[in-house]
Amino acid sequence: MKRFKFKLNQLLKIKIQKENLLKIKLAIEIDRLNIENKTLELLISENEKQKEDYKLLLDEGVCINKIKYCNFYISQLTEAIEKQKLTVNIIRENVDKIRSDLIIILRERKILEKYKEKQVAIFKNEALKEEQKFIEEVINYRNNPNLAE
C-alpha cells in the first residue's frame, strides 16, 4: 500500500513557521508595550508629584529661581509624557498589526489542515476500495479455478 503524500505539505510547514515567528514577535511587542506603559505611568506620577510640590512652593513663597526651575521641570515632564504617549500608540498599532497578521496566518493554516484531512480521508477511502477489489479478485480466483487457465 502506498503512503499518503500531501502536495501542499511544504506550504503548510511554511505557514506553521510564520505563525510561530509572529507569535514570538507579538510576545516581544506586547512586552515592549508593557514597558513603555509603565514608563508612561512613572512620568505621569512624577508630573503630578512635581505639580503638588510646585503648589507648595507657591504657597511657601520660596525664591523665584526655585519656582522657575520647578516650572521648567514640569514643562519638560509634560513634553516627555506626550512623546511617551506617541510611542505607546505606535507600539499599540504595531501590536494590532501583528495580531491581525497572525489571525490571517492562523486561518490559512487551518484551511490547509482541513484540506489535508479531506485528502487523507479520500486517500483512505480509495485505499479501502483497492483493498476490497483485491480481496474480491482473490475470492473470485479461489471460487472459479477456470480463470487460472
mmCIF file of C-alpha atoms in Angstrom:
data_model
loop_
_atom_site.group_PDB
_atom_site.id
_atom_site.type_symbol
_atom_site.label_atom_id
_atom_site.label_comp_id
_atom_site.label_asym_id
_atom_site.label_seq_id
_atom_site.Cartn_x
_atom_site.Cartn_y
_atom_site.Cartn_z
ATOM 1 C CA MET A 1 0.000 0.000 0.000
ATOM 2 C CA LYS A 2 1.405 3.371 -0.965
ATOM 3 C CA ARG A 3 1.909 6.190 1.536
ATOM 4 C CA PHE A 4 -0.149 9.361 1.554
ATOM 5 C CA LYS A 5 1.759 12.404 0.355
ATOM 6 C CA PHE A 6 0.170 15.810 0.806
ATOM 7 C CA LYS A 7 1.195 18.018 -2.110
ATOM 8 C CA LEU A 8 0.844 21.231 -0.092
ATOM 9 C CA ASN A 9 2.761 19.949 2.933
ATOM 10 C CA GLN A 10 5.671 22.332 2.350
ATOM 11 C CA LEU A 11 3.270 25.280 2.248
ATOM 12 C CA LEU A 12 1.665 24.067 5.482
ATOM 13 C CA LYS A 13 5.089 23.889 7.151
ATOM 14 C CA ILE A 14 5.849 27.437 6.000
ATOM 15 C CA LYS A 15 2.539 28.675 7.427
ATOM 16 C CA ILE A 16 3.327 26.993 10.756
ATOM 17 C CA GLN A 17 6.789 28.600 10.809
ATOM 18 C CA LYS A 18 5.310 32.024 10.020
ATOM 19 C CA GLU A 19 2.735 31.508 12.756
ATOM 20 C CA ASN A 20 5.432 30.676 15.303
ATOM 21 C CA LEU A 21 7.530 33.677 14.258
ATOM 22 C CA LEU A 22 4.537 36.003 14.518
ATOM 23 C CA LYS A 23 3.695 34.626 17.963
ATOM 24 C CA ILE A 24 7.239 35.386 19.121
ATOM 25 C CA LYS A 25 7.125 38.835 17.518
ATOM 26 C CA LEU A 26 3.766 39.528 19.178
ATOM 27 C CA ALA A 27 5.067 38.481 22.591
ATOM 28 C CA ILE A 28 8.091 40.768 22.204
ATOM 29 C CA GLU A 29 5.939 43.721 21.145
ATOM 30 C CA ILE A 30 3.484 43.152 23.999
ATOM 31 C CA ASP A 31 6.393 43.133 26.462
ATOM 32 C CA ARG A 32 7.696 46.325 24.876
ATOM 33 C CA LEU A 33 4.228 47.874 25.130
ATOM 34 C CA ASN A 34 4.015 46.953 28.812
ATOM 35 C CA ILE A 35 7.425 48.504 29.488
ATOM 36 C CA GLU A 36 6.500 51.706 27.662
ATOM 37 C CA ASN A 37 3.161 51.876 29.510
ATOM 38 C CA LYS A 38 4.979 51.564 32.839
ATOM 39 C CA THR A 39 7.352 54.331 31.777
ATOM 40 C CA LEU A 40 4.359 56.491 30.887
ATOM 41 C CA GLU A 41 2.759 55.811 34.253
ATOM 42 C CA LEU A 42 6.009 56.770 36.025
ATOM 43 C CA LEU A 43 6.227 60.007 34.054
ATOM 44 C CA ILE A 44 2.616 60.880 34.868
ATOM 45 C CA SER A 45 3.050 60.166 38.569
ATOM 46 C CA GLU A 46 6.278 62.205 38.638
ATOM 47 C CA ASN A 47 4.484 65.061 36.876
ATOM 48 C CA GLU A 48 1.646 65.015 39.399
ATOM 49 C CA LYS A 49 4.130 64.956 42.277
ATOM 50 C CA GLN A 50 6.009 67.911 40.826
ATOM 51 C CA LYS A 51 2.773 69.863 40.369
ATOM 52 C CA GLU A 52 1.943 69.304 44.028
ATOM 53 C CA ASP A 53 5.446 70.419 45.008
ATOM 54 C CA TYR A 54 5.040 73.458 42.764
ATOM 55 C CA LYS A 55 1.835 74.439 44.540
ATOM 56 C CA LEU A 56 3.579 74.071 47.892
ATOM 57 C CA LEU A 57 6.447 76.254 46.689
ATOM 58 C CA LEU A 58 3.995 78.941 45.613
ATOM 59 C CA ASP A 59 2.220 78.813 48.972
ATOM 60 C CA GLU A 60 5.503 78.980 50.920
ATOM 61 C CA GLY A 61 6.803 81.965 48.989
ATOM 62 C CA VAL A 62 10.150 80.464 48.007
ATOM 63 C CA CYS A 63 12.640 82.274 45.777
ATOM 64 C CA ILE A 64 11.720 82.856 42.167
ATOM 65 C CA ASN A 65 14.584 80.761 40.772
ATOM 66 C CA LYS A 66 13.323 77.649 42.502
ATOM 67 C CA ILE A 67 9.824 78.273 41.150
ATOM 68 C CA LYS A 68 11.197 78.786 37.616
ATOM 69 C CA TYR A 69 13.216 75.599 37.848
ATOM 70 C CA CYS A 70 10.193 73.634 39.057
ATOM 71 C CA ASN A 71 8.020 75.125 36.316
ATOM 72 C CA PHE A 72 10.653 74.247 33.689
ATOM 73 C CA TYR A 73 10.891 70.685 35.010
ATOM 74 C CA ILE A 74 7.103 70.292 34.883
ATOM 75 C CA SER A 75 7.033 71.512 31.266
ATOM 76 C CA GLN A 76 9.818 69.040 30.379
ATOM 77 C CA LEU A 77 7.861 66.230 32.037
ATOM 78 C CA THR A 78 4.742 67.241 30.089
ATOM 79 C CA GLU A 79 6.679 67.056 26.813
ATOM 80 C CA ALA A 80 8.161 63.699 27.808
ATOM 81 C CA ILE A 81 4.647 62.423 28.613
ATOM 82 C CA GLU A 82 3.381 63.485 25.183
ATOM 83 C CA LYS A 83 6.317 61.785 23.453
ATOM 84 C CA GLN A 84 5.767 58.671 25.531
ATOM 85 C CA LYS A 85 2.068 58.629 24.618
ATOM 86 C CA LEU A 86 3.041 58.745 20.941
ATOM 87 C CA THR A 87 5.491 55.886 21.468
ATOM 88 C CA VAL A 88 2.844 53.827 23.267
ATOM 89 C CA ASN A 89 0.329 54.459 20.470
ATOM 90 C CA ILE A 90 2.829 53.455 17.785
ATOM 91 C CA ILE A 91 3.676 50.244 19.627
ATOM 92 C CA ARG A 92 -0.034 49.533 20.215
ATOM 93 C CA GLU A 93 -0.698 49.933 16.476
ATOM 94 C CA ASN A 94 2.204 47.597 15.756
ATOM 95 C CA VAL A 95 0.792 45.025 18.190
ATOM 96 C CA ASP A 96 -2.608 45.277 16.470
ATOM 97 C CA LYS A 97 -1.000 44.807 13.044
ATOM 98 C CA ILE A 98 0.938 41.749 14.199
ATOM 99 C CA ARG A 99 -2.245 40.338 15.742
ATOM 100 C CA SER A 100 -4.171 40.780 12.503
ATOM 101 C CA ASP A 101 -1.313 39.170 10.528
ATOM 102 C CA LEU A 102 -1.310 36.285 12.993
ATOM 103 C CA ILE A 103 -5.064 35.820 12.617
ATOM 104 C CA ILE A 104 -4.684 35.667 8.828
ATOM 105 C CA ILE A 105 -1.881 33.088 9.078
ATOM 106 C CA LEU A 106 -3.915 31.020 11.558
ATOM 107 C CA ARG A 107 -6.880 30.992 9.175
ATOM 108 C CA GLU A 108 -4.699 29.962 6.244
ATOM 109 C CA ARG A 109 -3.083 27.186 8.294
ATOM 110 C CA LYS A 110 -6.454 25.882 9.457
ATOM 111 C CA ILE A 111 -7.747 25.875 5.880
ATOM 112 C CA LEU A 112 -4.700 23.881 4.746
ATOM 113 C CA GLU A 113 -5.082 21.444 7.641
ATOM 114 C CA LYS A 114 -8.760 20.871 6.852
ATOM 115 C CA TYR A 115 -7.873 20.343 3.196
ATOM 116 C CA LYS A 116 -5.178 17.858 4.241
ATOM 117 C CA GLU A 117 -7.688 15.995 6.433
ATOM 118 C CA LYS A 118 -10.082 15.748 3.488
ATOM 119 C CA GLN A 119 -7.302 14.493 1.234
ATOM 120 C CA VAL A 120 -6.307 11.892 3.838
ATOM 121 C CA ALA A 121 -9.933 10.744 4.082
ATOM 122 C CA ILE A 122 -10.166 10.457 0.283
ATOM 123 C CA PHE A 123 -6.863 8.565 0.186
ATOM 124 C CA LYS A 124 -8.022 6.129 2.879
ATOM 125 C CA ASN A 125 -11.320 5.622 1.093
ATOM 126 C CA GLU A 126 -9.531 4.857 -2.198
ATOM 127 C CA ALA A 127 -7.105 2.516 -0.419
ATOM 128 C CA LEU A 128 -10.042 0.705 1.169
ATOM 129 C CA LYS A 129 -11.704 0.337 -2.238
ATOM 130 C CA GLU A 130 -8.497 -1.047 -3.746
ATOM 131 C CA GLU A 131 -8.148 -3.495 -0.875
ATOM 132 C CA GLN A 132 -11.753 -4.634 -1.275
ATOM 133 C CA LYS A 133 -11.232 -5.025 -5.027
ATOM 134 C CA PHE A 134 -8.120 -7.125 -4.392
ATOM 135 C CA ILE A 135 -9.978 -9.292 -1.873
ATOM 136 C CA GLU A 136 -12.819 -9.807 -4.356
ATOM 137 C CA GLU A 137 -10.314 -10.846 -7.042
ATOM 138 C CA VAL A 138 -8.707 -13.335 -4.663
ATOM 139 C CA ILE A 139 -12.111 -14.745 -3.720
ATOM 140 C CA ASN A 140 -13.175 -14.970 -7.385
ATOM 141 C CA TYR A 141 -9.890 -16.677 -8.248
ATOM 142 C CA ARG A 142 -10.372 -19.275 -5.497
ATOM 143 C CA ASN A 143 -14.025 -19.860 -6.330
ATOM 144 C CA ASN A 144 -13.511 -20.081 -10.066
ATOM 145 C CA PRO A 145 -10.437 -22.236 -10.846
ATOM 146 C CA ASN A 146 -11.132 -21.935 -14.595
ATOM 147 C CA LEU A 147 -9.843 -18.341 -14.553
ATOM 148 C CA ALA A 148 -6.332 -19.601 -13.825
ATOM 149 C CA GLU A 149 -6.125 -21.350 -17.224
#
